[in-house]
XYZ file of C-alpha atoms in Angstrom:
392
model
C 40.202 141.885 155.470
C 36.676 142.033 154.077
C 35.638 145.439 152.770
C 32.413 146.436 154.434
C 29.201 147.103 152.512
C 25.479 146.604 152.955
C 26.055 143.052 151.625
C 28.557 142.092 154.256
C 25.870 140.673 156.535
C 22.904 138.611 155.386
C 19.381 139.904 154.770
C 17.361 140.133 157.934
C 20.438 140.572 160.107
C 19.569 142.883 163.066
C 21.266 146.208 162.601
C 20.936 149.153 164.991
C 21.852 150.753 168.260
C 21.371 150.284 171.980
C 20.683 152.749 174.780
C 19.982 152.517 178.495
C 17.041 154.117 180.337
C 18.823 155.687 183.302
C 21.733 156.765 181.175
C 19.588 158.725 178.757
C 16.172 159.583 180.265
C 17.053 161.936 183.111
C 15.389 162.531 186.462
C 14.646 158.937 187.400
C 13.782 160.252 190.835
C 12.500 156.930 192.261
C 15.560 154.810 191.394
C 18.312 153.634 193.683
C 20.956 155.193 191.422
C 19.272 158.576 191.744
C 19.339 158.210 195.540
C 23.022 157.265 195.401
C 23.908 160.097 193.077
C 22.118 162.798 195.118
C 23.108 161.628 198.641
C 25.024 164.220 200.648
C 27.976 161.831 201.020
C 27.706 160.357 197.545
C 30.896 158.841 196.053
C 29.593 159.863 192.642
C 31.002 163.236 191.591
C 28.875 163.608 188.483
C 25.167 162.774 188.887
C 22.900 161.953 185.963
C 20.524 164.896 186.531
C 18.609 165.550 183.312
C 20.875 163.080 181.549
C 20.257 163.775 177.830
C 16.536 164.349 178.295
C 15.738 161.131 176.507
C 12.457 160.773 178.391
C 11.091 163.704 176.409
C 13.145 163.481 173.206
C 12.721 159.776 172.495
C 10.865 160.421 169.200
C 13.692 162.567 167.893
C 16.157 159.817 168.800
C 14.049 157.156 167.072
C 13.892 159.314 163.926
C 17.640 159.808 163.973
C 18.236 156.067 164.128
C 15.664 155.259 161.414
C 16.732 158.165 159.219
C 20.299 156.840 159.217
C 19.122 153.469 157.953
C 18.993 151.408 161.177
C 16.514 148.568 161.470
C 16.674 147.825 165.205
C 16.501 149.776 168.415
C 17.334 148.372 171.852
C 16.194 150.498 174.787
C 15.545 150.141 178.456
C 12.300 150.102 180.436
C 12.879 151.764 183.849
C 11.269 149.695 186.640
C 11.319 152.690 189.014
C 9.126 154.668 186.582
C 6.640 151.814 186.250
C 6.492 151.142 190.005
C 7.838 154.278 191.787
C 6.422 153.129 195.136
C 5.824 149.622 196.416
C 2.666 148.358 194.728
C 1.916 151.714 193.073
C 1.980 151.333 189.274
C 2.184 154.256 186.847
C -0.203 153.680 183.960
C 1.166 156.852 182.396
C 4.673 155.427 182.213
C 3.473 152.112 180.880
C 1.861 154.080 178.091
C 5.013 156.122 177.599
C 7.052 153.012 176.792
C 4.149 151.637 174.732
C 4.356 154.765 172.545
C 8.045 154.177 172.003
C 7.360 150.707 170.736
C 4.541 151.854 168.512
C 6.541 154.746 167.064
C 9.583 152.545 166.468
C 7.330 150.142 164.530
C 5.973 153.045 162.437
C 9.555 154.037 161.546
C 10.582 150.539 160.549
C 12.623 149.917 163.713
C 12.267 146.611 165.508
C 12.099 147.520 169.241
C 14.078 145.377 171.623
C 13.268 146.358 175.243
C 15.552 145.505 178.148
C 13.626 144.865 181.404
C 16.475 145.412 183.858
C 19.545 147.622 183.158
C 21.300 147.987 186.537
C 18.896 150.370 188.239
C 16.178 149.373 190.762
C 13.289 151.157 192.367
C 14.589 152.778 195.555
C 11.920 151.075 197.671
C 13.003 147.685 196.407
C 16.715 148.340 196.762
C 16.470 149.747 200.295
C 14.436 146.713 201.471
C 17.107 144.258 200.344
C 17.047 144.422 196.571
C 17.984 141.120 194.947
C 18.598 139.637 198.401
C 14.868 139.952 199.268
C 13.286 136.522 199.582
C 10.455 137.623 197.262
C 12.737 139.493 194.778
C 11.854 137.286 191.806
C 8.139 137.428 192.489
C 8.282 141.173 192.740
C 10.180 141.453 189.415
C 7.595 139.223 187.696
C 4.862 141.570 188.957
C 6.688 144.358 187.207
C 6.952 142.254 184.044
C 3.192 141.746 184.139
C 2.708 145.501 184.568
C 4.519 146.217 181.296
C 2.506 143.630 179.363
C 0.810 146.415 177.298
C 4.288 147.452 176.089
C 5.289 143.909 175.166
C 2.050 143.153 173.363
C 2.158 145.924 170.787
C 4.862 144.783 168.374
C 7.807 143.477 170.395
C 9.517 140.475 168.806
C 12.476 140.134 171.213
C 12.933 140.938 174.900
C 16.189 141.159 176.816
C 15.504 140.158 180.452
C 18.660 141.475 182.125
C 21.529 143.644 180.976
C 24.868 142.174 181.978
C 23.833 139.966 184.913
C 27.479 139.191 185.555
C 28.214 142.909 186.057
C 25.162 143.192 188.345
C 26.799 140.523 190.488
C 30.243 142.126 190.206
C 28.873 145.452 191.430
C 27.158 143.631 194.305
C 30.587 142.375 195.314
C 31.678 145.978 195.858
C 33.677 146.480 192.669
C 33.985 150.035 191.314
C 36.880 149.996 188.837
C 36.557 147.348 186.134
C 39.350 148.516 183.840
C 41.852 146.008 185.292
C 39.569 142.961 184.891
C 36.513 141.646 186.700
C 36.614 140.522 190.331
C 34.705 137.395 191.214
C 30.993 138.190 191.124
C 28.949 137.975 194.309
C 27.908 134.342 194.456
C 24.435 134.961 195.958
C 23.564 137.614 193.428
C 24.904 135.453 190.590
C 22.546 132.679 191.723
C 19.653 135.117 191.947
C 20.345 136.445 188.425
C 20.369 132.911 187.049
C 17.088 132.052 188.790
C 15.512 135.397 187.848
C 16.356 134.958 184.175
C 14.947 131.450 184.054
C 11.770 132.474 185.862
C 11.296 135.549 183.641
C 11.920 133.521 180.532
C 9.246 130.974 181.514
C 6.861 133.713 182.590
C 7.211 135.481 179.283
C 6.742 132.270 177.322
C 3.483 131.517 179.165
C 2.068 135.020 178.729
C 3.678 136.127 175.478
C 4.399 132.844 173.641
C 5.636 134.416 170.415
C 8.277 136.547 172.053
C 11.963 135.620 171.626
C 13.789 135.860 174.912
C 17.457 136.300 175.824
C 19.764 138.345 177.973
C 22.962 140.316 177.300
C 26.176 139.003 178.928
C 29.318 141.066 179.208
C 31.987 138.956 177.462
C 35.669 139.869 177.142
C 38.020 138.227 174.701
C 40.303 136.525 177.221
C 43.722 135.745 175.844
C 46.002 133.701 178.138
C 49.793 133.692 178.040
C 51.156 130.196 177.205
C 51.805 129.374 180.867
C 48.344 130.558 181.897
C 46.287 128.312 179.580
C 45.326 125.942 182.381
C 44.069 128.795 184.541
C 41.588 130.274 182.105
C 38.637 127.866 182.627
C 38.419 128.540 186.359
C 38.833 132.278 185.757
C 36.133 132.698 183.169
C 33.496 130.338 184.572
C 32.135 132.582 187.382
C 32.749 135.813 185.452
C 30.710 135.083 182.354
C 30.529 131.436 181.287
C 28.053 130.438 184.020
C 25.698 133.088 182.602
C 26.327 131.950 179.019
C 25.578 128.357 180.008
C 22.231 129.546 181.402
C 21.381 130.820 177.923
C 21.192 127.353 176.408
C 17.441 127.411 176.839
C 17.006 130.824 175.267
C 15.890 131.869 171.788
C 19.069 134.014 171.511
C 21.885 135.276 173.645
C 23.319 138.784 173.709
C 27.067 139.278 173.725
C 28.289 142.661 174.909
C 32.011 143.016 174.051
C 34.398 145.933 174.122
C 37.901 144.771 174.848
C 40.208 141.864 175.563
C 41.667 140.577 178.823
C 45.278 139.393 178.676
C 45.827 136.704 181.314
C 49.146 135.814 182.954
C 50.141 133.234 185.539
C 50.815 135.016 188.852
C 52.003 132.385 191.309
C 49.434 129.880 190.069
C 46.585 132.403 189.837
C 45.127 134.014 186.757
C 45.717 137.748 186.587
C 44.466 140.124 183.916
C 46.942 142.686 182.627
C 47.078 145.393 179.998
C 49.305 144.990 176.949
C 52.356 147.199 177.549
C 52.073 150.389 175.455
C 48.477 149.624 174.501
C 46.232 152.483 173.307
C 43.531 152.983 175.910
C 40.009 154.287 175.433
C 38.360 156.952 177.601
C 37.235 154.230 179.966
C 40.765 152.916 180.435
C 40.145 149.757 178.416
C 42.568 148.582 175.744
C 41.423 149.647 172.272
C 41.270 146.191 170.687
C 38.457 145.924 168.119
C 39.213 142.245 167.229
C 37.897 141.409 170.710
C 34.405 141.209 169.243
C 35.380 138.235 167.072
C 37.071 136.502 169.998
C 34.103 137.119 172.295
C 31.467 135.643 170.002
C 33.653 132.668 169.191
C 34.068 131.832 172.871
C 30.348 132.455 173.589
C 29.391 130.155 170.778
C 31.515 127.347 172.188
C 29.542 127.661 175.461
C 25.959 128.250 174.241
C 26.001 125.638 171.420
C 23.318 126.209 168.818
C 21.754 129.313 170.467
C 21.922 132.251 168.048
C 24.019 135.246 169.120
C 23.137 138.886 168.849
C 25.785 141.461 169.573
C 23.736 143.659 171.891
C 26.589 146.085 172.621
C 29.898 146.972 171.025
C 31.661 150.287 170.576
C 34.417 152.561 171.781
C 34.634 155.491 174.142
C 36.508 158.133 172.179
C 36.229 161.813 171.303
C 37.624 161.046 167.817
C 34.818 159.954 165.522
C 37.304 158.881 162.854
C 38.734 156.489 165.413
C 35.192 155.230 166.167
C 34.748 154.357 162.496
C 38.153 152.654 162.312
C 37.479 150.651 165.484
C 33.970 149.577 164.407
C 35.201 148.676 160.911
C 37.746 146.287 162.360
C 35.264 144.911 164.930
C 32.712 144.162 162.201
C 35.389 142.500 160.077
C 36.303 140.288 163.011
C 32.613 139.493 163.495
C 32.156 138.580 159.856
C 35.248 136.305 160.026
C 33.743 134.521 163.012
C 30.502 133.990 161.098
C 32.485 132.662 158.119
C 33.938 130.096 160.507
C 30.463 128.953 161.503
C 29.500 131.156 164.471
C 25.753 131.806 164.299
C 25.430 135.586 164.712
C 22.051 137.183 163.935
C 22.647 140.878 164.640
C 24.767 143.851 165.634
C 23.616 146.634 167.912
C 26.078 149.455 168.497
C 26.609 151.086 171.860
C 25.384 153.644 171.790
C 23.111 155.891 169.784
C 23.851 158.896 171.973
C 26.663 160.204 174.070
C 25.029 159.585 177.413
C 25.648 159.157 181.148
C 28.199 156.476 181.825
C 27.491 155.583 185.463
C 29.099 158.464 187.338
C 30.962 160.075 184.418
C 30.090 162.131 181.439
C 33.543 162.097 179.761
C 33.391 158.704 178.017
C 31.611 159.289 174.709
C 30.387 156.128 172.989
C 27.661 157.763 170.887
C 27.005 158.038 167.181
C 25.233 161.270 168.100
C 26.646 164.031 170.283
C 24.344 165.854 172.716
C 24.676 169.454 173.880
C 23.956 169.064 177.564
C 22.911 172.737 177.890
C 20.232 172.555 175.181
C 19.939 168.804 174.588
C 20.350 169.441 170.881
C 21.383 166.268 169.012
C 24.334 166.510 166.614
C 24.808 163.367 164.518
C 28.438 162.393 163.996
C 29.684 161.057 160.635
C 29.715 157.589 162.238
C 25.907 157.495 162.391
C 25.454 157.847 158.641
C 28.447 155.539 157.997
C 27.073 152.711 160.150
C 23.528 153.174 158.834
C 24.766 152.852 155.235
C 26.057 149.392 156.066
C 22.605 148.126 157.107
C 21.825 144.783 155.494
C 18.646 144.274 153.533
C 15.681 143.983 155.933
C 14.354 140.481 156.400
């Protein structure tokens, strides 16, 4: 396989990390996830609490990424901070995210904000959430509210993080380690309409911005007798969302593992490879999945450029993180050599952070002491930064 170096990927190739707002900021008191975590009968044993105090330590995190050699920084804007109560906008929090964009630019990091990353304002969620008849209009009002953030140096915007998982969670799924259930059809339709409306809205008001969204894409590998079942299986789970990207400037692929598919009485069923090594999330450790995922995405989206907006491994062994990411990047480069148009790689994640009800899965290039919030860079941070291509 190709030995990795700073010349492995072309000049101008996006190179950096991703992080989520709720997972890192802490104390998102007005969000629906905070309400769920803190309810007396909550099914979530480990709430986010202070998370990793990213709301206050964002500058340190930016400096860690830039100091390691990264060129790009994907982060989340938290709607519940911008609009904590219905119609009540927080100018202070708009300026907070604006400062993140400005500081990233000063450090040579291209900021890539994500407008929706699973969480919603509690007032919106409790009044119907995405099932509200005016849900899209209310989201576009929020997009207008963060215009000062988007107008101070943002080249790319991700509208929605993993819309297919948003719809899967709406269907009541909790454990995704054994494959994805069929997403909620109504929420899937709303996500498709929301993305298109947001894309058009951004193009009217910010014509130079490059829009896309990040779809969760597994490398589905069917057994020989399951080949005919794959198309119907993957269409509602990710390909309908990839198809909606054909009008975008780019599409994000978020890939971590593969899904083996067998024929179970005429139905597709995902299964784990017997004896497979599992990550802390219960997924098969299969780094080549990144190559398979971008190849399949490319067949669906046509000539739309791909950015890997998430890829990584949940492990306590940083040497294993480097081995996994090495092989994933080699698979990515091989796909590009075969003609897949990939424009960037953003690793999940910069920090060990809150993983939606659990603290044990550690994806980060930087460890965080949750008692003091001190950041402790792992060897993988400097390793990955040293592979950064020449800036474009």
